[in-house]
Amino acid sequence: MTLNAAATSERLTIAILALGGQGGGVLADWIQEVALAEGWLAQGTSVPGVAQRTGSTVYYVELAKPDGSGRLPVMAQMPMPGDVDVVVASELMETGRALLRGFSTAQRTTLIGSTHRIYAIGEKQAMGDGRGNGEKILEAAHQRSKRFIGFDMEAATDRSGSVISAVMFGALAGSGALPFPTETFHAAIEHSGIAVKSNLKGFQEGFDLAQQPVAMPDETVHAVPVPTTVQGRALADRIAASLPEVAQANALHGVAKLMDYQDGSYASLYLDRLERISALDAAPFELTAEAARHLALWMSYEDTIRVADLKTRGSRLDRVRGEVKAQDDQLLSITEFMHPRLQEVCETLPEGIGRRILGSKVLSGFLGRFFTEGRHVETTSLRWFLALRLVAAMRKWRPRSLRYYEEQVRIERWLGLIGSEAQRDCAVALELVRCQRLIKGYGETFERGLRNYERIIAEHRHQPRDAAEIRRLRDLALADDKSSSLMESIG
Amino acid sequence: MAERSFKKEVTKLTAGAGETFTGEGILAVTKGLLQSGVAYVGGYQGSPISHLMDVFADANDLLESLGVHFEASASEATAAAMLAASVNYPLRGAVAWKSVVGTNVASDALSNVASGGVTGGALVIVGEDYGEGSSIMQERTHAFAMKSQMWLIDPRPNLPSIVESVEQGFRLSEASNTPVMLQLRVRSCHMTGSFVAKDNVRPPLTVGEAAAAPTRDLDRIVLPPANFLHEVEKIEKRWPAGIAYVRDNKLNEWFGPGETDEGIGLIVQGGLYNNLNRAMELLGLADAYGVSKLPIYCLNVVYPIIPEEVADFCRNKRAVLILEEGQPEFIEHELNTLVRRAGLDTRVVGKDVLPRSGEYTADVIRKGLAKFLAKEAPALAPELEAANPLPAPVAKEIPQRPAGFCTGCPERPIFTAMKLVERELGPTHVSADIGCHLFSILPPFNIGNTTMGYGLGAAGASAFKPKDGKGSKRSIAIMGDGGFWHNGLTSGIGNAVFNKDDTVTVIIDNGYSAATGGQDILSSRADNANRVTKNPISKAVRGVGARWVRETHRTYDVPAMRDMLREALTTPEKGPKVIVAQSECMLNKQRREKKQKAADLRAGNRVIRERFGVDSDTCTGDHSCIRLSGCPSLTIKPNPDPLRQDPVAHVENSCVGCGLCGEVSHAAVLCPSFYRARIVANPGRFERIKAKISGAIIGRWQANVERGRAARAF
C-alpha cells in the first residue's frame, strides 16, 4: 500500500473551480468518499442553479480528522481566502479565478490547475482576437501557491477517453496533498460503478502528470516552407537575395500560399510588389515584414474558386475524418453550407461579362432569383464533388475575372499609399499595412470589413492621422459589427 | 424526467431509528418530514429547492406507502394554498419553494393561512437564494414572516440541526396555531452530512380521512368580522404561545462563557453560525469544535425574538454585535427596542461594522468582528494582514463567464432569428421572462429590456401599445413553457386578448421546466406515470381567445423562425400575436438519446451521428457565427495559417449536431466554412458499396489534382 505524504493538519479544505457540466460535483463526491473511507469526516457544498448552465461554479469540500471525543467539528460552507489547502481548477482562467478570489496562497495552497483554455463568450465573440493572456495567469499561479501543478487536463482527458473530473481526481491523488492511500481513491471510482475503466485511466493520466513539471499546451510552430520545385527554389533564392532577413519567413509563407492559390507568376508579382516596399523601408524592416504578411493575405483573397478548391482536396477529407473522430469502418459524408449570391458568381466571371450583369437591373434581377437560397452541398457525393472541381478548375482564368480586376486595383491603391507614406513616416505606413486585417470573410462580413477599411483610408487621405490614431481607428472598427464605434469617432 | 435522479438516494429515506443517515441537506429535510408524520407535501421547483421537489417526486412510492399525499404544485401560490388543509384538521403539511420570488407569488395564500391560523402543523420550507450564484433580486424572506406573523426558523447549518428544526417546526406551529417558515440557505440545501435517523411515522390522520369527515369553523375564514378577530388572536394568543414554545424548548442556543471581562457578546442568525465560528477560529477566539471564548447567542428562531432571552444575554454586557445578513436589519432594530424595554444600556452594534448588503461569508464576518473588537475590546482585537489582491493587469485577463444556453439548446435559434429580424426592422422593445431563455439578455444576443417575474413576460409588454401610423412598432414578449403554466396563460395571454394588446408573444416550449432542472409540466411530451402531460400550449392559448397563433415544431429552422417573427411584427391583423416555438430541451434529449445510441452501437445496429465543423483554411476569423450563436461547442482556436493572426472558429467534439451553425451561415449569408459531418456506424451493405465506388472515383480525381498542384507548388 502506498501512502502519500501525510498532511499535518487535522482539517483539510479543498476548493474546486469548474464550469457547469464538467463534473465538479462528481469530483467533490469522490473526495468525500475517500475521506470517509479513511475514517475522516467530510462535508461538501456547492451552489447549483443557473451557474450550472456553462457558468463558473465553486464546489467546496472540508475534511476533518475526528479527535476521538465524538464531538463534531463546525465546518465552513465556502472556501475562505487564505484558508484553503488545495485548489483544483478545471481550466486556465478558472485557475486564474481561484487566484482572483484569493483562494490560493503562497504559504499554504497546493494549486492544481489545467493549462488548457475554454474561451468565454466575451473572448470568442470579438471580431479580431479577444483572448485573455494566459502567460500572466501562469506566472501568478506560481507566485501565489505553495506548489503549482499545471498541465493540459483536456488533452489528458482525450488521451484517456475519460472525463475531466477523473483527471482532476488523479492529479489530486498524485499531488500527495491529501494523506490518503491511492488505493482508496481507486476504490471511490470503482464504487461509483459508472465508466469505471475509462475513469481509472483518466485518473492514472492525472496522477502521473501531477508528478511532472508545469507544462503548457503544445503550441503549433509554423516551420518555414522549404521549396520543392525549380520555380519554388528560384523564388526562395530571390527572397534571400532581395528581402531583409526579418521579412523572409513571412515572404516564404506568402510565396508558398500564392503558388498554391494561383501560380508562380502570381507569386512573382507578389515579390515585385514587396520589393518596392522594401526599397523604401529601413532597419528594423518591420514594415516589409508586415507587408509580406498582409500583401500575401490580400492577394489570396477568398473567392468561389478558392473555396471550391479547398473544400475538395483529399487532405481535407482526411482532416475532417480526424476532427470528427470517425472510425475507419464508419461512413463519413460531408455537407457544406454555401450561399453563393449573384454578386460572387459574377465576380468569378470574366470582367466584362460580370460587370455587365451586375450593372444591368434587368439581368441581375432575373439571374439573381437563382441565387437567393443557400445550398447544401454534399462534397462527398460524386455529383457535387465534380461540380465543385469544375469551379476550382477556373483557377486558370482567375486573372481575367471581375473580382481579380477589382482586388488588384485596390491592392495597387493601397500599395501606392503605403509607398508615399513610407517616405514620410514609416510608422504610419506600418499601421496602414495592418489595416488589411479588416478585410476578411465573405458576403456581408467582407463588405463590412472593406467599408471600414475604406472609411479609415478616406479619413486619413482627407486629413492625415498619426500612427497611434490609425491604430485606434482600426481597433474601433473591430469593436462592434455595426461599425457604430468607428462611425462615432470619425463622425 | 428531471435533470438529476434521486431514485437511489431516496431508498435511504426508509432508515429506521438509530441508523446513521448520510446525504444531502434536502434529503435530510425530507427524512425530517417523514419522521414528523407529515400528511401532505407540495411545492414548486426553483434553485436551491429544485432538488427537494425532485426528491419528493422520486420518493413518490414511499410517500404513498406511508399515506402521504404529494403534489408538484402549479405555482408557489398553489402550494401555499394547500396549507388550507391544516386550518381545520390536525394534518401536518409542508410546502417548499425558492425564496424570495416564490414567497412573493405565494404571499396571498400565506397571508390568508397566517390570518386564520392552523390546527395541524404547517411548515413552509424556503430555499433562500441570496448571495453568490443567486439569480434573483436580493431581498429577505424575513419581511414576509414579520408582516404575516409566521415564525421563521434559520437553523445552524448541519444536518442534525436541520432535521431537528423540521420536527420542532411542526410542534411550534401546532403549539401557537401559526404557520412556520424554515429557511435554508443555498449551500445548506446541497450540503452533505450525517445524522441519526428515527423511524418514519404514518400521519395519524390522512388527507383522505380528513376529506371524508369535513368540519367547518367560520372563525377561521378571512372575512369580517373574523379577520379582526384574527388580528387580536395573533397578538394576544398566538404570539405569546410561540414565544413560550421557543423559550421553553430552548430552540435558540448559547455558546461560550456567560460573561467575559470585556463585557461583550455576539448574537448570530443560526444559518451564519458556522461562518462565525470559522472567522473566530482564525482570530484565535474559538476552536474547530465551536468552543468559544466569547458569549454567543445563536438565534435558530429569528422571528419572533424572545425578549427575556435577549435581556438575559445583554445584561452585564456593554456591547453586543448582531450578525444579521441582508437588509433592512430587522433583528438589529428589534434588539434595540428590546434592550431599551428591558432598561439596559447595552450598545447593539451591527451594520455599522458589517456591510449593509451582500453575503456574510466567513471572511466578511472576520473583518466585521475585527472592527467590533477594535472598538469594544481592543485587547482581543486581531491584526488583520493586509489584503494582497491579484494585480489589476493580471486580473483583467480573467474573463467573465456568464451562464448561457447549453450546447445545442433549441432556444438559441429563436434568438438568432430575432437578431436577423432586428437587422431588417430595427430594434424592438423586448419584455423578457424567467427561465433559460433569459440568457438572451447576455452576450452574444443582448436581447431583452426588462424582466418582471416568472410568467410575466407578456404582461410586461402590455403597456406598449404601438402608436398610430408610420414608425409604429410592436413589442415582443418572451415566455417559457414553465412560466406560461405558472401564470402566463392568464396574466399574459388572457390579459392581452381581453385588452386587445397589439403585441407579439413568443412562447418557448421545450417540453420541461428546463431552467429548474427539467421537471415535467402540463404540456410536456413525456409520459409520466404520476402526472397528466401532453396538453398543448397552443390549445390553451386558443382557448382563451387568441386568434393569431403560429406554431413551429423545429426551432432550429432559422429562416422559418425569422419569417414567422417578421410576419407577427408586420401583419395588419390587430390583437395579440402568439408564436409557440417548440423543440425539446437538448439536455433532456441527450440524456435519453445518448443512452439509446450507445446501446445500439454495442448491439451492432446502424447509428447515425451528426456534428458540425469549421474548415480553418476558409475561416477568416471574424466570428460573426459566434455572435449569432454563443454555443459552448462553437469556440475558437489559434489560426493554423502562419500569416493570419486572428483565431479561427472551431467546433469541439461536444457538438451534438443540432444544425444551427449551418442554418446561421445560410440565413445570415456568412461564410462557407461550416460543414456538417454525418457519420454512419455499422452501415448497411448497399450504402457501403455506394460509398466505396464514389470514394474510389473521388480519390483518383483528387490524386490527379494533387499531382498538378505539386507541379506548380513552392
GROMACS .gro file of C-alpha atoms in nm, chain A residues 219-453:
model
  235
  219GLU     CA    1   0.177   2.545  -2.944
  220THR     CA    2   0.200   2.484  -3.314
  221VAL     CA    3   0.522   2.611  -3.458
  222HIS     CA    4   0.500   2.706  -3.821
  223ALA     CA    5   0.803   2.571  -3.996
  224VAL     CA    6   0.929   2.791  -4.277
  225PRO     CA    7   0.830   2.627  -4.606
  226VAL     CA    8   1.106   2.455  -4.799
  227PRO     CA    9   1.088   2.475  -5.181
  228THR     CA   10   1.013   2.151  -5.363
  229THR     CA   11   1.017   2.270  -5.726
  230VAL     CA   12   1.253   2.454  -5.957
  231GLN     CA   13   1.026   2.751  -5.965
  232GLY     CA   14   0.997   2.741  -5.587
  233ARG     CA   15   1.373   2.738  -5.543
  234ALA     CA   16   1.413   3.033  -5.778
  235LEU     CA   17   1.163   3.236  -5.579
  236ALA     CA   18   1.323   3.131  -5.249
  237ASP     CA   19   1.662   3.247  -5.382
  238ARG     CA   20   1.511   3.573  -5.488
  239ILE     CA   21   1.368   3.627  -5.139
  240ALA     CA   22   1.704   3.551  -4.981
  241ALA     CA   23   1.875   3.798  -5.210
  242SER     CA   24   1.632   4.084  -5.220
  243LEU     CA   25   1.446   4.098  -4.888
  244PRO     CA   26   1.567   4.184  -4.538
  245GLU     CA   27   1.602   3.884  -4.310
  246VAL     CA   28   1.316   3.972  -4.076
  247ALA     CA   29   1.074   3.968  -4.366
  248GLN     CA   30   1.193   3.645  -4.521
  249ALA     CA   31   0.985   3.398  -4.320
  250ASN     CA   32   0.663   3.581  -4.398
  251ALA     CA   33   0.764   3.620  -4.761
  252LEU     CA   34   0.835   3.248  -4.792
  253HIS     CA   35   0.496   3.167  -4.641
  254GLY     CA   36   0.344   3.426  -4.873
  255VAL     CA   37   0.503   3.285  -5.184
  256ALA     CA   38   0.404   2.930  -5.093
  257LYS     CA   39   0.049   3.042  -5.026
  258LEU     CA   40   0.016   3.230  -5.354
  259MET     CA   41   0.161   2.948  -5.562
  260ASP     CA   42  -0.095   2.724  -5.405
  261TYR     CA   43  -0.360   2.989  -5.460
  262GLN     CA   44  -0.273   3.076  -5.820
  263ASP     CA   45   0.071   3.008  -5.971
  264GLY     CA   46   0.434   3.104  -5.982
  265SER     CA   47   0.392   3.421  -6.182
  266TYR     CA   48   0.135   3.549  -5.932
  267ALA     CA   49   0.391   3.481  -5.660
  268SER     CA   50   0.645   3.678  -5.863
  269LEU     CA   51   0.404   3.969  -5.883
  270TYR     CA   52   0.383   3.944  -5.502
  271LEU     CA   53   0.761   3.972  -5.471
  272ASP     CA   54   0.773   4.262  -5.720
  273ARG     CA   55   0.530   4.449  -5.502
  274LEU     CA   56   0.708   4.356  -5.181
  275GLU     CA   57   1.047   4.462  -5.311
  276ARG     CA   58   0.903   4.803  -5.394
  277ILE     CA   59   0.813   4.850  -5.029
  278SER     CA   60   1.136   4.702  -4.902
  279ALA     CA   61   1.329   4.955  -5.108
  280LEU     CA   62   1.160   5.236  -4.915
  281ASP     CA   63   1.200   5.065  -4.578
  282ALA     CA   64   1.493   5.078  -4.335
  283ALA     CA   65   1.607   4.873  -4.037
  284PRO     CA   66   1.444   4.710  -3.845
  285PHE     CA   67   1.232   4.644  -4.157
  286GLU     CA   68   0.912   4.585  -3.964
  287LEU     CA   69   0.719   4.748  -4.247
  288THR     CA   70   0.848   4.496  -4.501
  289ALA     CA   71   0.789   4.201  -4.270
  290GLU     CA   72   0.431   4.304  -4.202
  291ALA     CA   73   0.371   4.394  -4.565
  292ALA     CA   74   0.490   4.044  -4.657
  293ARG     CA   75   0.215   3.908  -4.437
  294HIS     CA   76  -0.070   4.139  -4.531
  295LEU     CA   77   0.006   4.160  -4.901
  296ALA     CA   78   0.001   3.780  -4.926
  297LEU     CA   79  -0.329   3.769  -4.739
  298TRP     CA   80  -0.484   4.033  -4.960
  299MET     CA   81  -0.360   3.876  -5.281
  300SER     CA   82  -0.503   3.540  -5.173
  301TYR     CA   83  -0.850   3.692  -5.127
  302GLU     CA   84  -1.131   3.441  -5.076
  303ASP     CA   85  -1.335   3.373  -5.387
  304THR     CA   86  -1.557   3.086  -5.503
  305ILE     CA   87  -1.268   2.926  -5.691
  306ARG     CA   88  -1.055   2.913  -5.379
  307VAL     CA   89  -1.335   2.780  -5.160
  308ALA     CA   90  -1.427   2.511  -5.414
  309ASP     CA   91  -1.063   2.406  -5.433
  310LEU     CA   92  -1.007   2.388  -5.057
  311LYS     CA   93  -1.330   2.201  -4.998
  312THR     CA   94  -1.248   1.922  -5.247
  313ARG     CA   95  -0.891   1.840  -5.151
  314GLY     CA   96  -0.807   1.490  -5.040
  315SER     CA   97  -0.616   1.619  -4.741
  316ARG     CA   98  -0.930   1.798  -4.629
  317LEU     CA   99  -1.133   1.480  -4.622
  318ASP     CA  100  -0.869   1.316  -4.403
  319ARG     CA  101  -0.858   1.615  -4.174
  320VAL     CA  102  -1.234   1.614  -4.125
  321ARG     CA  103  -1.228   1.242  -4.058
  322GLY     CA  104  -0.983   1.302  -3.776
  323GLU     CA  105  -1.161   1.608  -3.645
  324VAL     CA  106  -1.499   1.441  -3.612
  325LYS     CA  107  -1.340   1.123  -3.482
  326ALA     CA  108  -1.491   0.896  -3.746
  327GLN     CA  109  -1.352   0.545  -3.723
  328ASP     CA  110  -1.225   0.361  -4.028
  329ASP     CA  111  -1.524   0.132  -4.058
  330GLN     CA  112  -1.767   0.423  -4.036
  331LEU     CA  113  -1.902   0.610  -4.336
  332LEU     CA  114  -1.849   0.983  -4.345
  333SER     CA  115  -2.041   1.228  -4.558
  334ILE     CA  116  -1.978   1.599  -4.555
  335THR     CA  117  -2.229   1.869  -4.636
  336GLU     CA  118  -2.122   2.229  -4.695
  337PHE     CA  119  -2.339   2.532  -4.636
  338MET     CA  120  -2.275   2.751  -4.936
  339HIS     CA  121  -2.453   3.067  -5.019
  340PRO     CA  122  -2.317   3.200  -5.348
  341ARG     CA  123  -2.505   3.516  -5.437
  342LEU     CA  124  -2.523   3.660  -5.785
  343GLN     CA  125  -2.254   3.903  -5.671
  344GLU     CA  126  -2.000   3.627  -5.608
  345VAL     CA  127  -2.094   3.441  -5.925
  346CYS     CA  128  -2.044   3.750  -6.141
  347GLU     CA  129  -1.715   3.824  -5.971
  348THR     CA  130  -1.589   3.489  -6.093
  349LEU     CA  131  -1.697   3.560  -6.450
  350PRO     CA  132  -1.471   3.745  -6.695
  351GLU     CA  133  -1.457   4.110  -6.603
  352GLY     CA  134  -1.665   4.246  -6.894
  353ILE     CA  135  -1.948   3.998  -6.856
  354GLY     CA  136  -1.959   4.012  -6.478
  355ARG     CA  137  -1.969   4.390  -6.482
  356ARG     CA  138  -2.248   4.395  -6.740
  357ILE     CA  139  -2.472   4.162  -6.544
  358LEU     CA  140  -2.421   4.347  -6.219
  359GLY     CA  141  -2.469   4.679  -6.397
  360SER     CA  142  -2.799   4.580  -6.554
  361LYS     CA  143  -3.104   4.588  -6.333
  362VAL     CA  144  -3.299   4.357  -6.560
  363LEU     CA  145  -3.025   4.100  -6.595
  364SER     CA  146  -2.925   4.087  -6.230
  365GLY     CA  147  -3.290   4.089  -6.127
  366PHE     CA  148  -3.360   3.790  -6.349
  367LEU     CA  149  -3.045   3.594  -6.268
  368GLY     CA  150  -3.047   3.691  -5.903
  369ARG     CA  151  -3.355   3.480  -5.846
  370PHE     CA  152  -3.146   3.169  -5.892
  371PHE     CA  153  -2.905   3.267  -5.619
  372THR     CA  154  -3.120   3.366  -5.324
  373GLU     CA  155  -3.123   3.037  -5.139
  374GLY     CA  156  -2.838   2.880  -4.950
  375ARG     CA  157  -2.731   2.544  -5.082
  376HIS     CA  158  -2.649   2.220  -4.906
  377VAL     CA  159  -2.353   2.088  -5.098
  378GLU     CA  160  -2.255   1.732  -5.023
  379THR     CA  161  -1.889   1.729  -5.124
  380THR     CA  162  -1.857   1.357  -5.061
  381SER     CA  163  -2.117   1.284  -5.330
  382LEU     CA  164  -1.993   1.240  -5.683
  383ARG     CA  165  -2.228   1.498  -5.832
  384TRP     CA  166  -2.132   1.785  -5.606
  385PHE     CA  167  -1.767   1.689  -5.597
  386LEU     CA  168  -1.747   1.719  -5.974
  387ALA     CA  169  -1.940   2.045  -5.975
  388LEU     CA  170  -1.701   2.197  -5.723
  389ARG     CA  171  -1.396   2.067  -5.908
  390LEU     CA  172  -1.529   2.243  -6.214
  391VAL     CA  173  -1.541   2.569  -6.023
  392ALA     CA  174  -1.197   2.506  -5.878
  393ALA     CA  175  -1.059   2.444  -6.224
  394MET     CA  176  -1.148   2.802  -6.315
  395ARG     CA  177  -0.830   2.899  -6.131
  396LYS     CA  178  -0.656   2.930  -6.467
  397TRP     CA  179  -0.899   3.200  -6.574
  398ARG     CA  180  -0.897   3.378  -6.241
  399PRO     CA  181  -0.675   3.664  -6.365
  400ARG     CA  182  -0.949   3.756  -6.610
  401SER     CA  183  -1.225   3.761  -6.351
  402LEU     CA  184  -1.405   4.070  -6.232
  403ARG     CA  185  -1.301   4.012  -5.873
  404TYR     CA  186  -0.935   3.980  -5.969
  405TYR     CA  187  -0.952   4.308  -6.150
  406GLU     CA  188  -1.119   4.481  -5.857
  407GLU     CA  189  -0.883   4.341  -5.598
  408GLN     CA  190  -0.569   4.430  -5.793
  409VAL     CA  191  -0.691   4.789  -5.828
  410ARG     CA  192  -0.750   4.806  -5.451
  411ILE     CA  193  -0.415   4.647  -5.376
  412GLU     CA  194  -0.227   4.886  -5.601
  413ARG     CA  195  -0.402   5.183  -5.449
  414TRP     CA  196  -0.313   5.055  -5.101
  415LEU     CA  197   0.049   4.995  -5.200
  416GLY     CA  198   0.068   5.341  -5.355
  417LEU     CA  199  -0.045   5.499  -5.032
  418ILE     CA  200   0.195   5.290  -4.827
  419GLY     CA  201   0.477   5.382  -5.061
  420SER     CA  202   0.421   5.751  -5.030
  421GLU     CA  203   0.371   5.731  -4.651
  422ALA     CA  204   0.683   5.519  -4.607
  423GLN     CA  205   0.890   5.810  -4.731
  424ARG     CA  206   0.716   6.047  -4.491
  425ASP     CA  207   0.650   5.842  -4.176
  426CYS     CA  208   0.728   5.473  -4.162
  427ALA     CA  209   0.512   5.417  -3.852
  428VAL     CA  210   0.208   5.546  -4.036
  429ALA     CA  211   0.285   5.321  -4.334
  430LEU     CA  212   0.311   5.023  -4.099
  431GLU     CA  213  -0.030   5.092  -3.946
  432LEU     CA  214  -0.182   5.132  -4.291
  433VAL     CA  215  -0.035   4.795  -4.387
  434ARG     CA  216  -0.201   4.641  -4.084
  435CYS     CA  217  -0.537   4.784  -4.184
  436GLN     CA  218  -0.559   4.497  -4.431
  437ARG     CA  219  -0.660   4.288  -4.129
  438LEU     CA  220  -1.006   4.447  -4.152
  439ILE     CA  221  -1.073   4.297  -4.495
  440LYS     CA  222  -1.172   3.940  -4.443
  441GLY     CA  223  -1.454   3.695  -4.478
  442TYR     CA  224  -1.732   3.654  -4.726
  443GLY     CA  225  -2.060   3.817  -4.820
  444GLU     CA  226  -2.175   4.077  -4.573
  445THR     CA  227  -1.876   4.027  -4.345
  446PHE     CA  228  -1.640   4.108  -4.632
  447GLU     CA  229  -1.843   4.410  -4.737
  448ARG     CA  230  -1.849   4.548  -4.384
  449GLY     CA  231  -1.474   4.498  -4.344
  450LEU     CA  232  -1.396   4.661  -4.675
  451ARG     CA  233  -1.624   4.953  -4.592
  452ASN     CA  234  -1.448   5.008  -4.261
  453TYR     CA  235  -1.108   4.986  -4.426
   0.00000   0.00000   0.00000
